[in-house]
Amino acid sequence: MDPILEVVCLLLGFIGWVMVGIAIPNRYWKVSTDDGNVIITSNIYENLWMSCATDSTGVHNCRDFPSLLALNGYIQASRALMIAAVIFGSIGLVATLVGVQCSKAAGEDMVLKGRIVAVGGVLFFLQGLCTMISVSWYAFNITQDFFNPLYPGIKYEIGEGLYIGWCSAVLALTGGSCLTCACKLGTSEKQPYPYQPRDRVYSGVAPSRSQAATSYGQDAYV
């Protein structure tokens, strides 16, 4: 694999991993909509961990969700997926740093390095997949309630935290896919063997005496 491509994929995975860390604590996963409201006295915004409100004077009040079991199932699943994404990305980052060709941590065995980098690519891919499922599932519930005319509660719109998560997922999926597909797993370059001359061994039926005599007679007159 091209060392430059390895470094580029590593940077993509690293940026995606950093953006996951930015998206998780971001407070604006969903924001209350102003559609259809003439007078706006407050705005409500939430993420995976807390709900916040701001009034017209600019005062912000936040409170953590009081009970884990009282939360909707998709919020609990999104929490678990985002934490899993951070874990996968952390291990994948370490594995890729060890396995890249410009690193001396794994020695000079290119086959071993290729396998380590491929493992890092798979982990980056899993990071992006977990992030993509989490933010897409969360956004699906937001849009489902928004377009439901019978929904009695507060309607929300997609916040900036979800966009950060989507960008993170795309970067991690791209970097992980390139690392996994481009690495040579279990294959090494064939080394040419030195030429070793050997005695020639002829096999076949021995010629008869008459054939040998005829051949000798013809060669004698040349």
CSV table of N, CA and C in Angstrom, one decimal, residues 16 50 53 61 75 110 133 146 179 185 189-190 196 211:
chain,number,residue,atom,x,y,z
A,16,GLY,N,-12.3,12.0,12.0
A,16,GLY,CA,-13.7,11.5,12.3
A,16,GLY,C,-13.8,11.1,13.8
A,50,MET,N,-28.9,15.7,28.2
A,50,MET,CA,-29.6,16.8,29.0
A,50,MET,C,-30.6,17.5,28.1
A,53,ALA,N,-33.1,25.0,28.0
A,53,ALA,CA,-34.0,26.0,27.6
A,53,ALA,C,-33.4,27.4,27.7
A,61,ASN,N,-30.9,27.5,30.9
A,61,ASN,CA,-31.1,26.6,32.0
A,61,ASN,C,-31.1,25.2,31.5
A,75,ILE,N,-32.9,6.9,22.3
A,75,ILE,CA,-31.9,7.7,23.0
A,75,ILE,C,-30.9,6.8,23.7
A,110,MET,N,6.5,-6.3,6.7
A,110,MET,CA,5.4,-5.6,6.0
A,110,MET,C,4.1,-6.4,6.0
A,133,ILE,N,-25.4,5.1,12.3
A,133,ILE,CA,-26.7,4.5,12.8
A,133,ILE,C,-27.2,5.4,13.9
A,146,PHE,N,-42.0,15.5,13.7
A,146,PHE,CA,-42.2,16.9,13.1
A,146,PHE,C,-43.3,16.8,12.0
A,179,LEU,N,-8.4,1.8,4.0
A,179,LEU,CA,-7.3,1.1,4.7
A,179,LEU,C,-7.6,-0.4,4.6
A,185,LEU,N,-3.2,-8.3,2.7
A,185,LEU,CA,-3.4,-9.2,3.8
A,185,LEU,C,-2.7,-10.5,3.5
A,189,GLU,N,5.7,-9.7,-1.2
A,189,GLU,CA,6.3,-9.7,-2.5
A,189,GLU,C,7.2,-11.0,-2.7
A,190,LYS,N,7.1,-11.6,-3.8
A,190,LYS,CA,7.9,-12.8,-4.1
A,190,LYS,C,9.3,-12.4,-4.4
A,196,GLN,N,20.4,-22.0,-9.2
A,196,GLN,CA,21.3,-23.1,-8.8
A,196,GLN,C,21.4,-24.1,-9.9
A,211,GLN,N,20.1,-48.8,-33.7
A,211,GLN,CA,19.9,-47.4,-33.8
A,211,GLN,C,21.2,-46.7,-33.5
